[in-house]
Amino acid sequence: MDDNKNQGEAPSIKQQLVETLRGADSVVITTQDTPGKDAFAAAIGLHLLLEKLDKVAEVVITADVPSQLQFLPADFINKELQGQRDFVIELDQSRAEADSLKYVNENNTLKVYITPYNGSFTGDDVSFSYGDYHCDAIIDLGAHEASDLTEKVTGEQKLIHNAAFLLINPGPGGPGSGDALN
């Protein structure tokens, strides 16, 4: 049994990582904008581990995979955040008010039925947009502080505010040092 908690000491990076991943369903893994080969390999390995744990994991690395690592499975690495996010259907109600809404999933097609209270709707009344990303944790391999996070991830402020951060770096604390930020 680990006595760190009993002695009032901060949890180790290993404990922070385990607790963060245990509570997360969706994880974004990223690196610095110019990661080394170790960061690439670690991101790939962490992604594969999270998949085995039935977690949704996305790797976002803006750089190309180094030629020395082309043999590793890396087809899941994205240069931009793709992530799970809401698809929002918007209905202009300026000419007609919606009375009821239902949806039916038929043959891999989701049909949304909107019954007007008065008037009628046309195709011009409907538009769509995207909502917030759904992410429980962001793991950055190589960042020393939150400001080091890659712009591809930090540009999504709503994601940042809702996710736990774990920064793992080989900095002055030695390999495996890092911080958890909530």
XYZ file of C-alpha atoms in Angstrom:
182
model
C 0.000 0.000 0.000
C 1.312 3.462 -0.863
C 1.898 5.703 2.134
C 2.144 8.964 0.165
C -1.463 9.868 0.904
C -1.073 9.021 4.589
C 2.006 11.204 4.972
C 0.391 14.205 3.271
C 2.740 14.024 0.308
C 1.549 14.856 -3.178
C 0.615 11.805 -5.253
C 3.294 10.571 -7.643
C 2.974 11.148 -11.384
C 2.133 7.454 -11.716
C -0.730 7.803 -9.210
C -1.967 10.958 -10.948
C -1.907 9.225 -14.330
C -3.764 6.155 -13.042
C -6.447 8.243 -11.307
C -6.882 10.529 -14.322
C -7.254 7.607 -16.728
C -9.487 5.622 -14.382
C -12.046 8.441 -14.320
C -11.814 9.369 -17.998
C -13.845 7.948 -20.849
C -12.326 10.182 -23.533
C -8.666 11.233 -23.602
C -6.698 13.534 -25.908
C -2.966 12.815 -26.128
C -0.717 15.505 -27.514
C 2.919 16.586 -27.604
C 4.879 19.734 -28.178
C 4.746 21.117 -31.711
C 8.153 19.596 -32.500
C 8.208 16.355 -30.526
C 11.115 13.955 -30.380
C 10.917 10.310 -31.353
C 10.327 9.317 -27.727
C 7.238 11.531 -27.505
C 5.843 10.060 -30.738
C 6.428 6.501 -29.574
C 4.975 7.247 -26.127
C 1.857 8.831 -27.657
C 1.331 5.806 -29.903
C 1.852 3.380 -27.017
C -0.474 5.325 -24.723
C -3.154 5.389 -27.429
C -2.932 1.615 -27.887
C -3.085 1.078 -24.111
C -6.159 3.307 -23.762
C -7.899 1.424 -26.572
C -7.265 -1.841 -24.694
C -8.907 -0.222 -21.643
C -11.986 0.644 -23.770
C -11.272 4.378 -23.624
C -11.785 6.758 -26.523
C -8.341 8.179 -27.264
C -7.257 10.725 -29.828
C -3.642 11.584 -30.601
C -3.041 15.119 -31.882
C 0.489 15.835 -33.120
C 1.111 18.625 -35.607
C 4.450 17.240 -36.822
C 4.961 14.380 -39.268
C 5.863 10.950 -37.931
C 9.676 10.608 -38.110
C 10.921 8.212 -40.775
C 12.545 6.034 -38.094
C 9.078 5.383 -36.600
C 7.197 4.642 -39.820
C 6.983 0.973 -38.810
C 4.740 1.821 -35.829
C 0.948 1.945 -36.178
C 0.246 5.650 -36.493
C -2.765 5.965 -38.796
C -4.803 7.316 -35.867
C -2.584 10.386 -35.348
C -4.355 13.617 -36.309
C -2.731 16.962 -37.025
C -5.817 18.762 -35.704
C -8.280 17.916 -32.992
C -11.082 15.808 -34.465
C -12.649 14.582 -31.256
C -16.111 13.698 -30.158
C -18.302 16.745 -30.355
C -21.939 17.597 -30.581
C -23.588 18.009 -33.968
C -26.163 20.761 -33.484
C -29.253 21.051 -35.691
C -30.637 24.583 -35.568
C -34.193 25.515 -36.499
C -35.228 29.117 -37.154
C -38.588 29.593 -35.432
C -39.247 33.145 -36.604
C -42.012 31.995 -38.997
C -43.288 28.927 -37.154
C -42.967 27.641 -33.624
C -42.018 24.042 -32.868
C -44.640 22.085 -30.951
C -43.033 18.670 -30.589
C -39.822 16.889 -31.418
C -39.019 13.207 -31.805
C -36.355 11.160 -33.477
C -36.210 7.672 -34.907
C -33.134 5.674 -35.854
C -33.941 3.641 -38.995
C -31.447 1.730 -41.131
C -28.449 3.745 -39.916
C -30.313 6.998 -40.532
C -31.427 9.282 -37.737
C -34.696 10.965 -38.647
C -35.666 14.032 -36.631
C -39.355 14.925 -36.702
C -40.366 18.455 -35.740
C -44.058 19.225 -35.661
C -44.909 22.921 -35.970
C -47.359 24.495 -33.532
C -48.437 26.966 -36.195
C -47.247 27.593 -39.739
C -44.678 25.369 -41.411
C -40.940 24.910 -41.782
C -38.829 24.877 -44.935
C -35.323 23.665 -45.652
C -34.131 27.274 -45.358
C -35.133 27.238 -41.673
C -32.647 24.480 -40.856
C -28.909 24.845 -40.353
C -26.262 23.016 -38.369
C -23.172 23.724 -36.346
C -20.821 21.921 -34.014
C -20.894 22.072 -30.242
C -18.263 21.486 -27.627
C -15.716 18.715 -27.741
C -16.199 15.935 -25.211
C -12.965 15.111 -23.463
C -12.334 14.085 -19.875
C -8.544 14.306 -19.874
C -5.697 15.801 -21.872
C -2.280 14.192 -21.569
C 0.605 16.216 -22.934
C 3.894 14.419 -23.410
C 6.688 16.951 -23.152
C 4.953 20.083 -21.865
C 6.362 21.614 -18.702
C 3.334 23.813 -17.999
C -0.158 24.378 -19.375
C 1.022 27.261 -21.576
C 3.192 24.770 -23.504
C 0.176 22.834 -24.781
C -0.074 22.657 -28.532
C -2.250 25.349 -30.114
C -4.336 22.698 -31.891
C -5.721 21.692 -28.500
C -5.644 24.973 -26.582
C -7.616 26.723 -29.312
C -10.671 24.824 -28.069
C -11.215 26.716 -24.824
C -14.411 24.878 -23.858
C -12.550 21.573 -24.071
C -9.747 22.941 -21.938
C -12.063 24.099 -19.153
C -13.842 20.753 -18.887
C -10.848 18.412 -19.032
C -8.276 17.297 -16.491
C -4.677 17.912 -17.585
C -1.717 15.677 -17.070
C 1.621 17.043 -18.213
C 4.330 14.399 -18.507
C 7.856 15.528 -19.258
C 11.450 14.403 -18.905
C 12.279 17.757 -17.292
C 14.379 18.615 -14.240
C 12.450 16.138 -12.087
C 13.735 13.326 -14.278
C 11.872 10.924 -16.544
C 8.233 10.634 -15.632
C 8.024 13.941 -13.808
C 4.965 16.030 -14.425
C 1.951 17.742 -13.011
C -1.772 17.198 -12.934
C -3.829 20.313 -13.497
C -7.564 20.437 -13.054
